[in-house]
Each structure stands twice: as structure tokens, then as C-alpha cells.
Coordinates of C-alpha atoms in Angstrom, one line a residue:
M1103 CA -72.8 -35.5 -93.9
L1104 CA -74.3 -38.9 -95.0
E1105 CA -77.1 -37.0 -96.8
N1106 CA -74.5 -35.0 -98.7
I1107 CA -72.6 -38.1 -99.7
Q1108 CA -75.8 -39.8 -100.9
R1109 CA -76.9 -36.7 -102.8
T1110 CA -73.6 -36.4 -104.5
A1111 CA -73.5 -40.1 -105.4
A1112 CA -77.1 -39.9 -106.8
Y1113 CA -76.1 -37.0 -109.0
I1114 CA -73.1 -38.9 -110.3
K1115 CA -75.1 -42.1 -110.9
N1116 CA -77.6 -40.0 -112.9
R1117 CA -74.8 -39.0 -115.2
I1118 CA -73.0 -42.3 -115.6
G1119 CA -76.0 -44.5 -115.9
D1120 CA -75.6 -48.2 -115.0
F1121 CA -71.7 -47.9 -114.9
E1122 CA -70.6 -49.3 -111.5
P1123 CA -66.9 -49.0 -110.8
E1124 CA -65.1 -51.9 -109.1
A1125 CA -62.0 -49.9 -108.1
G1126 CA -61.3 -46.3 -107.1
I1127 CA -58.0 -44.6 -108.0
I1128 CA -56.6 -41.4 -106.5
L1129 CA -53.8 -40.0 -108.6
G1130 CA -51.1 -38.0 -106.8
T1131 CA -48.9 -35.0 -107.9
G1132 CA -47.4 -35.6 -111.3
L1133 CA -49.1 -39.0 -111.6
G1134 CA -52.2 -38.1 -113.6
G1135 CA -50.9 -39.9 -116.8
L1136 CA -52.5 -43.2 -115.7
V1137 CA -55.7 -41.7 -117.1
K1138 CA -54.3 -42.2 -120.6
E1139 CA -54.5 -46.0 -120.0
I1140 CA -58.2 -45.8 -119.2
E1141 CA -60.9 -46.3 -121.9
V1142 CA -62.9 -43.3 -120.8
E1143 CA -66.6 -43.6 -120.8
K1144 CA -67.5 -40.5 -118.9
Q1145 CA -65.7 -37.5 -117.3
L1146 CA -67.1 -35.1 -114.7
L1147 CA -65.5 -31.9 -113.5
Y1148 CA -65.3 -31.6 -109.7
A1149 CA -66.7 -28.1 -110.1
N1150 CA -70.0 -29.5 -111.6
I1151 CA -70.6 -32.1 -108.9
P1152 CA -72.7 -31.0 -105.9
D1153 CA -70.8 -30.7 -102.6
F1154 CA -67.6 -31.9 -104.3
P1155 CA -64.4 -30.0 -103.3
I1156 CA -62.4 -28.5 -106.1
S1157 CA -58.6 -29.0 -106.3
T1158 CA -56.8 -25.6 -106.1
L1159 CA -53.5 -26.8 -107.6
E1160 CA -52.7 -25.9 -111.1
F1161 CA -51.1 -29.3 -111.8
H1162 CA -54.2 -31.2 -110.6
S1163 CA -56.9 -31.5 -113.3
G1164 CA -60.0 -31.8 -111.0
K1165 CA -61.9 -34.5 -112.9
L1166 CA -63.6 -37.7 -112.0
I1167 CA -62.8 -40.2 -114.8
F1168 CA -65.0 -43.3 -115.4
G1169 CA -63.9 -46.1 -117.7
I1170 CA -62.2 -49.4 -118.3
L1171 CA -58.7 -50.1 -117.1
A1172 CA -57.1 -53.5 -117.5
G1173 CA -60.6 -55.0 -118.1
K1174 CA -62.1 -53.6 -114.9
K1175 CA -64.5 -50.7 -114.4
V1176 CA -62.8 -47.9 -112.5
V1177 CA -63.3 -44.4 -111.3
A1178 CA -60.2 -42.2 -111.1
M1179 CA -59.7 -38.9 -109.3
Q1180 CA -57.5 -36.9 -111.6
G1181 CA -56.5 -34.4 -108.9
R1182 CA -56.7 -34.9 -105.2
L1183 CA -57.3 -32.6 -102.2
H1184 CA -54.8 -31.6 -99.5
Y1185 CA -55.1 -30.3 -96.0
Y1186 CA -52.7 -27.4 -96.8
E1187 CA -55.1 -26.1 -99.5
G1188 CA -57.4 -25.1 -96.6
Y1189 CA -59.9 -27.9 -96.8
S1190 CA -61.2 -29.6 -93.7
M1191 CA -60.5 -33.3 -93.2
E1192 CA -64.2 -33.9 -93.8
Q1193 CA -63.9 -32.4 -97.3
I1194 CA -60.7 -34.3 -98.1
I1195 CA -62.2 -37.7 -97.4
F1196 CA -65.6 -36.8 -99.0
P1197 CA -64.6 -38.1 -102.5
V1198 CA -63.6 -41.5 -101.0
R1199 CA -66.9 -41.8 -99.3
V1200 CA -68.7 -40.9 -102.5
M1201 CA -66.7 -43.5 -104.5
R1202 CA -67.7 -46.1 -101.9
Q1203 CA -71.3 -45.2 -102.4
L1204 CA -70.8 -45.6 -106.1
G1205 CA -69.8 -49.2 -105.5
I1206 CA -66.0 -49.5 -105.4
K1207 CA -64.6 -52.5 -103.6
T1208 CA -60.9 -51.6 -103.6
L1209 CA -59.1 -48.2 -103.3
F1210 CA -55.8 -47.5 -105.1
V1211 CA -53.8 -44.5 -104.1
S1212 CA -50.6 -42.9 -105.5
N1213 CA -48.5 -40.0 -104.3
A1214 CA -45.2 -38.2 -104.7
S1215 CA -43.1 -38.2 -101.5
G1216 CA -39.7 -37.6 -100.1
A1217 CA -37.3 -40.4 -99.2
L1218 CA -36.3 -40.7 -95.5
N1219 CA -34.7 -44.1 -95.7
P1220 CA -31.0 -43.7 -96.9
S1221 CA -31.2 -47.0 -98.7
F1222 CA -33.9 -45.5 -101.0
A1223 CA -33.1 -43.2 -103.9
K1224 CA -34.9 -40.4 -105.9
G1225 CA -37.0 -42.0 -108.7
D1226 CA -37.6 -45.3 -106.8
L1227 CA -41.0 -46.6 -106.0
M1228 CA -42.2 -47.5 -102.5
I1229 CA -45.3 -49.5 -101.6
I1230 CA -46.8 -48.2 -98.4
E1231 CA -47.2 -51.0 -95.9
D1232 CA -48.0 -48.8 -92.9
H1233 CA -48.1 -45.1 -92.0
I1234 CA -47.6 -42.6 -89.2
N1235 CA -50.2 -39.9 -89.2
L1236 CA -49.1 -36.4 -88.1
Q1237 CA -52.2 -34.7 -89.6
P1238 CA -55.5 -34.3 -87.9
N1239 CA -57.5 -37.6 -87.9
P1240 CA -60.4 -37.3 -90.4
L1241 CA -62.7 -39.3 -88.2
V1242 CA -62.8 -36.7 -85.3
G1243 CA -66.3 -35.6 -84.7
S1244 CA -69.7 -37.3 -84.7
N1245 CA -69.5 -40.8 -86.2
E1246 CA -71.8 -42.0 -89.0
D1247 CA -72.6 -45.5 -88.0
E1248 CA -73.8 -46.4 -91.5
L1249 CA -70.3 -45.7 -92.8
G1250 CA -68.3 -47.5 -90.2
P1251 CA -67.6 -48.0 -86.4
R1252 CA -66.7 -45.3 -83.9
F1253 CA -63.3 -46.9 -83.3
P1254 CA -62.1 -48.6 -86.6
D1255 CA -59.3 -51.1 -86.5
M1256 CA -56.1 -50.1 -88.2
S1257 CA -54.0 -53.2 -87.8
E1258 CA -53.9 -53.7 -91.6
P1259 CA -54.5 -50.3 -93.2
Y1260 CA -52.9 -51.5 -96.5
K1261 CA -54.0 -54.9 -97.8
L1262 CA -51.1 -57.3 -97.4
G1263 CA -52.3 -59.5 -100.3
L1264 CA -52.1 -56.6 -102.7
I1265 CA -48.7 -55.6 -101.4
E1266 CA -47.3 -59.1 -102.0
K1267 CA -48.8 -59.2 -105.5
A1268 CA -47.4 -55.7 -106.3
L1269 CA -43.9 -56.8 -105.2
D1270 CA -44.1 -59.8 -107.4
I1271 CA -45.2 -57.7 -110.4
A1272 CA -42.3 -55.3 -109.8
A1273 CA -39.7 -58.1 -109.5
A1274 CA -41.0 -59.7 -112.7
N1275 CA -40.6 -56.4 -114.6
N1276 CA -37.2 -55.5 -113.0
I1277 CA -38.6 -52.5 -111.3
T1278 CA -36.9 -51.2 -108.1
C1279 CA -39.7 -51.2 -105.6
H1280 CA -39.4 -50.9 -101.8
R1281 CA -41.9 -51.3 -99.1
G1282 CA -42.0 -48.9 -96.2
V1283 CA -43.7 -46.6 -93.7
Y1284 CA -45.2 -43.3 -95.0
V1285 CA -45.4 -40.3 -92.7
A1286 CA -48.2 -37.8 -93.4
V1287 CA -47.4 -34.2 -92.5
T1288 CA -49.5 -31.1 -93.2
G1289 CA -47.2 -29.1 -95.4
P1290 CA -47.0 -27.1 -97.5
S1291 CA -43.5 -26.2 -96.5
L1292 CA -40.9 -29.0 -97.0
E1293 CA -39.1 -30.3 -94.0
T1294 CA -36.1 -28.9 -92.2
R1295 CA -33.0 -31.0 -91.6
A1296 CA -34.0 -31.5 -88.0
E1297 CA -37.5 -32.5 -89.1
Y1298 CA -36.2 -35.1 -91.6
K1299 CA -34.0 -36.5 -88.9
Y1300 CA -37.0 -36.7 -86.5
L1301 CA -39.3 -38.4 -89.0
R1302 CA -36.6 -41.0 -89.7
I1303 CA -36.1 -41.7 -86.0
I1304 CA -39.8 -42.3 -85.4
G1305 CA -39.9 -44.9 -88.1
G1306 CA -40.6 -43.2 -91.4
D1307 CA -39.2 -44.3 -94.7
A1308 CA -41.0 -41.6 -96.8
V1309 CA -42.8 -38.4 -96.0
G1310 CA -45.6 -36.6 -97.8
M1311 CA -48.7 -34.4 -97.4
S1312 CA -51.5 -36.6 -98.5
T1313 CA -52.9 -40.2 -98.7
V1314 CA -53.4 -41.0 -95.0
P1315 CA -56.7 -39.2 -94.5
E1316 CA -58.2 -41.1 -97.4
V1317 CA -56.7 -44.4 -96.2
I1318 CA -58.2 -43.9 -92.7
A1319 CA -61.6 -43.1 -94.2
A1320 CA -61.4 -46.2 -96.5
N1321 CA -60.5 -48.4 -93.5
H1322 CA -63.4 -46.9 -91.6
M1323 CA -65.8 -48.1 -94.4
G1324 CA -64.2 -51.6 -94.6
L1325 CA -62.6 -50.7 -98.0
P1326 CA -59.3 -52.5 -98.9
V1327 CA -56.4 -50.2 -99.8
F1328 CA -53.2 -50.3 -101.9
A1329 CA -51.0 -47.3 -101.9
M1330 CA -47.7 -46.5 -103.6
S1331 CA -45.3 -43.5 -103.5
V1332 CA -42.9 -42.2 -106.2
L1333 CA -39.9 -41.0 -104.2
T1334 CA -39.3 -37.6 -105.9
D1335 CA -36.6 -36.1 -103.6
E1336 CA -34.3 -37.2 -100.8
G1337 CA -34.7 -35.9 -97.2
F1338 CA -31.3 -37.0 -95.9
P1339 CA -30.1 -34.3 -93.4
E1340 CA -26.4 -34.7 -94.1
T1341 CA -26.8 -34.1 -97.9
L1342 CA -29.9 -32.1 -98.0
K1343 CA -30.3 -29.9 -101.2
P1344 CA -33.0 -27.4 -102.1
V1345 CA -36.0 -28.8 -104.0
D1346 CA -38.7 -27.1 -106.0
I1347 CA -42.0 -28.3 -107.4
E1348 CA -40.7 -28.5 -111.0
D1349 CA -38.0 -31.0 -109.9
I1350 CA -40.7 -33.1 -108.0
L1351 CA -43.0 -33.1 -111.0
A1352 CA -40.2 -34.1 -113.4
V1353 CA -39.1 -37.1 -111.3
A1354 CA -42.7 -38.2 -110.7
Q1355 CA -43.5 -38.1 -114.5
A1356 CA -40.3 -40.0 -115.3
A1357 CA -41.2 -42.8 -112.8
E1358 CA -44.9 -42.8 -113.7
P1359 CA -44.7 -45.6 -116.4
K1360 CA -43.4 -48.0 -113.7
L1361 CA -46.1 -47.1 -111.3
T1362 CA -48.7 -47.4 -114.0
L1363 CA -47.6 -50.9 -115.0
I1364 CA -47.9 -52.1 -111.4
L1365 CA -51.3 -50.6 -110.8
K1366 CA -52.6 -51.9 -114.1
E1367 CA -51.5 -55.5 -113.4
L1368 CA -52.9 -55.3 -109.9
I1369 CA -56.3 -54.0 -111.1
A1370 CA -56.4 -56.7 -113.8
G1371 CA -56.0 -59.3 -111.1
L1372 CA -58.9 -58.1 -109.0
N1373 CA -61.7 -60.6 -108.5
G1374 CA -65.1 -59.4 -109.7

């Protein structure tokens, strides 16, 4: 696996020259518009990168974008990978490991998720301060000691300093922004009433089908993480209504400018 990571990183470096990204960004469902804020220097299709998995979703572009955002060099994944697409966990975290090889020092993640906390509302933002993983752990299997330890600590999976800065940015811009616990499930079916109730009982504030594998891999490699959800639907058992992907995409796109503002200001404040 390490050889594949190094080979892929070498291929990318050969095409981006001396560009070394400081931050990596993973853009979630309906949230690819942040790319418009990047002064793009190079784009690579996943399909053209050796060993790189290809997103199978029609609303995920499948590009690695290299450029300048808020004065910082970044690499953005425009299109992420999901367990429900049939990929192994090793494939899902492969891009994060490659970005680390390329030199990123902080990982930023966004996603669309369903609200579990009844004090949250559709269209709100939630900064992830912790998670509950109900997907397979991506570190199962032989450990690559060069990447990280066999038993990585997960006491601060999301960087507290970045969380506090993001909350300050949101408050200064009058953006409703919660902090909470994200529950990762496999999908692709949405949850039943009983499942929403269970996920709330065990401590979840929002539920989704992504993010946590990449966060675990980042922590394994000692990479600080900031993650934020756009709450695109409401999983409240008593008032549950049918949801389809068009609704989710519409809510995500409407909330995206707020998420983009917070991410841009956070990235601008990164130390070189």
C-alpha cells in the first residue's frame, strides 16, 4: 500500500511541479462550489491518476484541484468516495494518504448530513467536534508504521483550536453554526424512524455516510482535521418526511456560501 501511495504522489508531483499544498480539502455532496474560489493552477482527473479511485456519483466531479485559496496553497478533492459505492476502506482513505505525501499539514472536510438533534434545522451548519463510527474502521489490517502507529489516539479527532476559530468566524458573520457529534453509517438507504431514534439516543447530532474514514486516516498520520456538515434534512422520528437527493442537493447548495466563507477565513488564518 505504501508503495502505491508513493507512486501516485510521485505521478502527481511530476505534473504539478514545485507546487506544495499546505491544506487538503474534501468537498461533500452538493458542496463543490468552493472550487470557484480557488485560483486554479492545475487540475487532474481522478481517472488519469495511477491507483486513484474514481467517484461513481454523477454529482461528484472527480477532480483534484491545485491552486491558491485565501492566500494559501491547497489541493481540493472535487468529488469524494463512499463505502456504499462498493469501495474498500483502503481505497476510500487512499486520497488522504496521497495528499499527506504531497505535503498538506491540515485537512478540511465538508459533507451533507441529516439532523438528529431537534434543536437543529435544515439548512444550518454543524461543526463536527466528535464522531461515532458505525462503518468498518479503515485501519483494520496490517499497519504501515511509516504512516502512523498501530493504535492511534483519537481523543481529539477534530482540532479544537480550529473549531473555536470557526465558531468565532460564524458569530462575526451572523451565521447559525452548531457544534455536535456526527454519526457515520454505511448507507446508501436513508434511516428508518427507529434508526433515527437510536442514533440520537447513542449521542448523535447528525448522521451521514462519509467523512469518518478520512478523519481516522488523517489522525493515524498525525494530520489535524476540521470538518463541517450542512444539515440538508431532518431525521426527527415524530415528524419524518420523505427525502430525495434533489432536495438534499438544493439545501446543500443554498447553504454553501456560508460554509465557504468559514472555510476560507479558517484557511487564511493557517500558519505557514
